[in-house]
Amino acid sequence: MRGVSRRQSKTKMLPSLPPRHSRAVLKFEGLEMGWKGTLRSLEASARRSERNSQRRQRELQKRQAQYAKMEALEQAAYEVDVYNNQIDVLLSVHKACGEDIDWSSFINRVEPVQPRRTNLAEIEALTREQTFAPGVFARLFRLENRQRNKLKALVESAKLADNERFAQETQDWRTEHRDWQQEYSLATRIIAGEAQAKLDAIKRLDPFSDISHLGTSIRFSFGASGIIEATLNVHGSHVVPSETKSLLQSGKLSTKQMPISKYNELLQDYVCSCVMRVGRELLALLPDDIVIVTAVDALLNPVTGHVEDLPVLSVVFSGQTLSRLNVEAIDPSEAMKNFTHNMAFKKTVGFAPVQRVEPPSGHRI
């Protein structure tokens, strides 16, 4: 049931510079892209990309406004569609990921050149004025002065056009130069291993925005080893449904309490899917070879007797190992066997608290 296939290794191939979906690598060419802000392009790419399950979810949300007008059997079919889509979304979180970013390519980008003022339009208008030769018709009807005045006015209009073009080019250059400067600075700090720079990149690209609607919240920290550690609160009981919905042969809706073993398995797959997604995104966004991701959820603390947010899964993700997995086919829970991890789970009782994993001995970023 839970097999792991192999996939082609991922390649980082961003040349002079450079955001869910398959693991593609964006290739940005400085001259082709222009200086419109590569990070903004990555942000837009991340927002545009979405899985089929997410697109289906939006379609169902649009239909919700028409729910009251539906017949009873149509309402039943709609509710089952929504339920099945919800399950699909929960189990496919790990399948989406942003593009790999080659931060060293940011440093190699050429600084945008400040534009110089030109008077091309004025020169053209002056040439027309100076070479004007009135025709027979203009001389006959005494139109020469009127035509010369018109050409003179066109010269003044051309001067204004040159000024406006230069002002727009300067404004565009300032925006492009600011983007270049920010990206260059951020890339330099990231390659130097600065922790705050990595946090700044995560905040700017926001690769986890599309899972925040599930109730998942994430915070980041750095240990003495310099390895980034992500802690996500999965809010399992608020996200994973406790009931099943299906259609009877009559077309009517059947709602039943989900068996506890099925619920726990679904919760486990959801938690593992979220954790893997965070690991994949961090390794795609940062020039690190390993990251640590820990999922916490509300559990009874046997020491205090209170319900607290405790670690239920803690994983050391290796980029090299992740690149060998076929994320479209793996079972997220079984896939954890490929990594150093702590997880205590039983179908009958669900998760039990675990310790956070320690960074690999001697490994430093």
XYZ file of C-alpha atoms in Angstrom:
365
model
C 0.000 0.000 0.000
C 2.683 2.523 0.843
C 5.500 2.147 -1.618
C 8.215 4.619 -2.533
C 9.264 5.108 -6.156
C 12.271 6.878 -7.522
C 12.305 10.047 -9.544
C 14.838 11.892 -11.567
C 17.203 14.016 -9.567
C 16.378 17.711 -9.462
C 18.724 20.115 -11.111
C 19.470 23.681 -10.266
C 19.985 25.480 -13.553
C 19.376 29.163 -13.044
C 22.045 30.955 -15.048
C 22.514 34.649 -14.621
C 19.568 35.131 -12.273
C 16.424 34.259 -11.317
C 6.641 30.991 -5.722
C 2.922 24.761 -6.731
C 2.874 22.096 -9.033
C 5.695 19.931 -10.293
C 9.303 20.610 -9.365
C 10.369 22.782 -12.262
C 13.399 25.026 -12.299
C 12.815 28.518 -13.646
C 15.508 29.828 -15.929
C 15.808 33.599 -15.891
C 17.976 35.496 -18.327
C 18.785 39.029 -17.193
C 18.477 40.602 -20.637
C 15.344 38.685 -21.615
C 13.508 39.284 -18.366
C 14.455 42.935 -18.138
C 14.783 44.452 -14.712
C 11.256 43.929 -13.482
C 12.156 42.184 -10.257
C 12.851 38.467 -10.444
C 11.673 37.804 -6.921
C 8.365 39.449 -7.781
C 8.137 37.062 -10.731
C 8.736 34.125 -8.423
C 6.092 35.420 -6.030
C 3.581 35.683 -8.857
C 4.507 32.227 -10.131
C 3.937 30.736 -6.702
C 0.533 32.377 -6.465
C -0.532 31.345 -9.974
C 0.394 27.701 -9.679
C -2.096 25.395 -8.055
C -2.957 21.728 -8.127
C -6.063 20.234 -9.704
C -7.507 19.628 -6.255
C -7.131 23.321 -5.439
C -8.731 24.387 -8.715
C -11.577 21.972 -8.054
C -11.943 23.459 -4.580
C -12.400 26.950 -6.016
C -14.987 25.672 -8.485
C -16.966 24.078 -5.664
C -16.774 27.270 -3.634
C -18.317 29.179 -6.543
C -21.168 26.681 -6.681
C -21.818 27.130 -2.970
C -23.659 30.383 -3.678
C -26.201 28.382 -5.682
C -26.615 25.704 -3.005
C -30.022 26.933 -1.773
C -31.432 26.730 -5.303
C -30.370 23.106 -5.800
C -32.726 20.162 -5.574
C -32.190 17.773 -2.665
C -30.332 15.143 -4.725
C -28.173 17.815 -6.337
C -27.307 19.169 -2.887
C -26.324 15.670 -1.783
C -24.030 15.206 -4.788
C -22.504 18.633 -4.164
C -21.754 17.837 -0.510
C -20.059 14.574 -1.476
C -18.002 16.425 -4.104
C -16.902 18.947 -1.477
C -16.024 16.170 0.981
C -13.992 14.174 -1.564
C -12.181 17.314 -2.664
C -11.367 18.157 0.955
C -9.756 14.745 1.421
C -7.841 15.119 -1.844
C -6.493 18.517 -0.786
C -5.400 17.214 2.624
C -3.511 14.271 1.129
C -1.781 16.174 -1.681
C -0.194 19.066 0.219
C 3.286 17.585 -0.317
C 2.904 17.347 -4.092
C 3.203 21.087 -4.677
C 6.456 23.002 -4.465
C 8.027 26.213 -5.701
C 10.928 26.462 -8.133
C 14.520 25.896 -7.057
C 16.358 29.191 -6.655
C 20.026 29.646 -7.506
C 20.950 32.605 -5.300
C 24.474 32.844 -6.721
C 22.986 33.866 -10.068
C 21.522 36.982 -8.432
C 25.027 38.201 -7.671
C 26.149 37.842 -11.289
C 23.471 40.127 -12.657
C 24.639 43.333 -14.302
C 23.552 46.509 -12.566
C 20.801 48.344 -14.496
C 22.227 51.334 -16.394
C 20.749 54.746 -15.672
C 19.097 56.157 -18.809
C 20.469 59.225 -20.583
C 18.300 62.004 -21.870
C 17.906 62.136 -25.658
C 16.083 64.609 -27.894
C 15.245 62.327 -30.803
C 11.699 63.605 -31.175
C 12.875 67.223 -31.081
C 15.569 66.597 -33.711
C 13.061 64.967 -36.011
C 10.609 67.870 -35.598
C 13.363 70.459 -36.160
C 14.485 68.681 -39.299
C 10.964 68.794 -40.688
C 10.718 72.516 -39.813
C 14.065 73.427 -41.345
C 13.546 71.473 -44.544
C 10.001 72.680 -45.080
C 9.367 73.985 -48.587
C 5.911 75.397 -49.274
C 4.146 74.022 -52.304
C 2.274 75.860 -55.010
C -1.026 75.405 -53.189
C 0.389 76.927 -49.951
C 1.847 79.914 -51.820
C -1.298 80.422 -53.838
C -3.573 80.545 -50.814
C -1.023 82.184 -48.511
C -0.829 79.171 -46.146
C 2.958 79.178 -45.713
C 3.021 81.092 -42.409
C 0.286 78.914 -40.953
C 2.164 75.740 -41.896
C 5.458 77.067 -40.504
C 3.759 77.989 -37.220
C 2.305 74.490 -37.073
C 5.751 72.947 -37.556
C 7.174 75.230 -34.858
C 4.448 74.080 -32.450
C 5.305 70.467 -33.282
C 8.902 71.161 -32.224
C 7.692 72.311 -28.796
C 5.454 69.233 -28.513
C 8.425 67.032 -29.411
C 10.494 68.620 -26.621
C 7.724 67.777 -24.143
C 7.556 64.220 -25.495
C 11.322 63.811 -25.028
C 11.061 65.113 -21.461
C 8.143 62.816 -20.620
C 9.885 59.782 -22.104
C 13.056 60.502 -20.147
C 11.064 60.989 -16.929
C 9.318 57.624 -17.457
C 12.579 55.849 -18.292
C 14.161 57.311 -15.146
C 11.230 56.206 -13.015
C 11.394 52.685 -14.482
C 15.150 52.582 -13.907
C 14.748 53.581 -10.258
C 12.265 50.733 -9.731
C 14.443 48.229 -11.567
C 17.602 49.379 -9.790
C 15.876 49.114 -6.416
C 14.812 45.548 -7.258
C 18.332 44.703 -8.401
C 19.868 46.201 -5.273
C 17.470 44.389 -2.943
C 17.908 41.051 -4.705
C 21.688 41.420 -4.850
C 21.845 42.281 -1.161
C 19.517 39.442 -0.163
C 21.414 36.904 -2.270
C 24.760 38.004 -0.840
C 23.483 37.629 2.713
C 21.894 34.246 2.029
C 25.037 32.814 0.446
C 27.000 34.101 3.436
C 24.709 31.974 5.619
C 22.962 34.841 7.402
C 19.951 33.467 9.249
C 17.910 36.665 9.049
C 18.406 36.797 5.275
C 16.888 33.336 4.957
C 13.918 34.426 7.033
C 13.577 37.530 4.851
C 13.504 35.358 1.717
C 10.849 33.082 3.208
C 8.727 36.066 4.178
C 9.072 37.713 0.778
C 8.358 34.639 -1.352
C 5.761 33.256 1.092
C 5.764 29.681 -0.287
C 3.283 28.469 2.331
C 0.398 30.838 1.623
C -1.699 28.171 -0.071
C -1.687 25.861 2.965
C -2.461 28.569 5.509
C -6.167 28.221 4.712
C -5.980 24.723 6.176
C -5.254 26.270 9.557
C -1.575 25.419 9.504
C 0.747 28.013 11.034
C 4.542 27.924 10.717
C 7.396 29.530 12.604
C 11.121 29.305 11.938
C 14.241 29.265 14.085
C 17.952 28.495 13.859
C 19.974 26.348 16.217
C 23.682 26.525 16.960
C 24.382 24.412 13.874
C 22.844 27.066 11.627
C 20.273 24.600 10.292
C 16.851 26.146 9.819
C 14.150 24.496 11.905
C 10.481 24.899 10.992
C 7.700 24.227 13.481
C 4.205 23.941 12.096
C 1.015 23.659 14.088
C -1.214 21.373 12.038
C -4.462 21.854 14.018
C -5.436 18.329 13.017
C -8.789 18.141 14.799
C -9.925 21.360 13.097
C -8.803 20.332 9.619
C -9.372 16.589 9.241
C -13.083 15.671 9.017
C -14.465 13.238 11.587
C -17.336 12.137 9.334
C -17.581 10.436 5.957
C -20.010 11.482 3.259
C -21.230 9.337 0.388
C -24.231 8.882 -1.876
C -26.725 6.073 -1.380
C -28.101 4.214 -4.395
C -31.145 6.446 -4.127
C -28.918 9.487 -4.598
C -29.480 10.686 -1.039
C -26.649 11.806 1.238
C -25.222 9.364 3.766
C -23.216 10.885 6.634
C -21.475 8.554 9.077
C -18.967 8.885 11.868
C -15.539 8.077 10.485
C -14.002 4.948 12.069
C -11.275 5.979 14.495
C -8.596 3.958 12.676
C -9.472 5.603 9.359
C -9.516 9.046 10.968
C -6.111 8.497 12.565
C -4.611 7.251 9.295
C -5.998 10.268 7.473
C -4.590 12.560 10.160
C -1.186 10.881 9.912
C -1.061 11.232 6.133
C -2.111 14.882 6.389
C 0.546 15.694 8.992
C 3.265 13.893 7.022
C 2.133 15.597 3.813
C 2.358 19.042 5.434
C 5.773 18.337 6.932
C 7.146 17.108 3.618
C 5.747 20.154 1.840
C 7.542 22.488 4.235
C 10.776 20.542 3.833
C 10.565 20.631 0.042
C 9.796 24.345 -0.069
C 12.676 25.260 2.241
C 15.190 23.170 0.308
C 13.999 24.678 -2.979
C 14.155 28.232 -1.662
C 17.405 28.085 0.330
C 20.932 26.919 -0.615
C 20.916 24.435 2.288
C 21.282 20.671 1.984
C 19.216 19.738 5.048
C 16.378 21.278 7.049
C 14.471 20.171 10.132
C 10.687 20.254 10.214
C 8.597 19.491 13.301
C 4.813 19.219 13.413
C 3.016 19.984 16.670
C -0.602 19.337 17.558
C -2.866 19.451 20.573
C -2.194 16.348 22.698
C -2.651 15.367 26.302
C 0.623 15.875 28.128
C 0.924 12.857 30.463
C 3.259 14.829 32.718
C 0.988 17.820 33.320
C -2.395 16.298 32.548
C -3.181 19.257 30.270
C -3.782 19.427 26.537
C -0.786 21.169 24.989
C 0.790 21.695 21.582
C 3.384 18.920 21.516
C 5.636 17.515 18.766
C 4.032 14.594 16.938
C 6.493 14.323 14.039
C 10.020 15.663 13.669
C 12.060 15.078 10.503
C 15.507 15.859 9.110
C 14.936 16.395 5.386
C 17.829 15.924 2.981
C 17.613 17.564 -0.413
C 19.527 14.700 -1.985
C 17.045 12.129 -0.667
C 14.001 14.217 -1.582
C 15.237 14.529 -5.166
C 15.024 10.746 -5.553
C 11.365 10.496 -4.523
C 8.412 10.485 -6.893
C 6.217 12.809 -4.858
C 3.229 12.208 -7.132
C 3.133 8.520 -6.192
C 4.465 8.211 -2.636
C 2.418 7.700 0.489
C 3.470 10.628 2.720
C 3.422 8.558 5.912
C 5.500 5.735 4.441
C 7.878 8.247 2.873
C 9.071 9.299 6.328
C 11.098 6.064 6.423
C 13.497 7.688 3.963
C 14.545 10.284 6.537
C 15.765 10.482 10.110
C 12.578 11.169 12.047
C 10.730 10.759 15.322
C 7.094 9.650 15.155
C 4.995 7.535 17.501
C 1.723 6.525 15.872
C -0.881 3.781 16.202
C -4.077 3.454 14.201
C -6.099 2.842 17.333
C -4.893 5.844 19.348
C -3.250 8.177 16.828
C -0.168 10.232 17.601
C 1.810 10.253 20.828
C 4.259 13.021 21.828
C 7.836 12.665 20.572
C 11.119 14.504 20.993
C 12.353 16.909 18.354
C 15.100 15.419 16.209
C 18.618 16.674 16.745
C 20.711 18.045 13.866
C 23.120 15.489 12.372
C 26.294 15.274 14.400
C 28.962 17.638 13.139
C 26.738 19.156 10.463
C 26.875 22.921 10.248
C 25.514 25.398 7.721
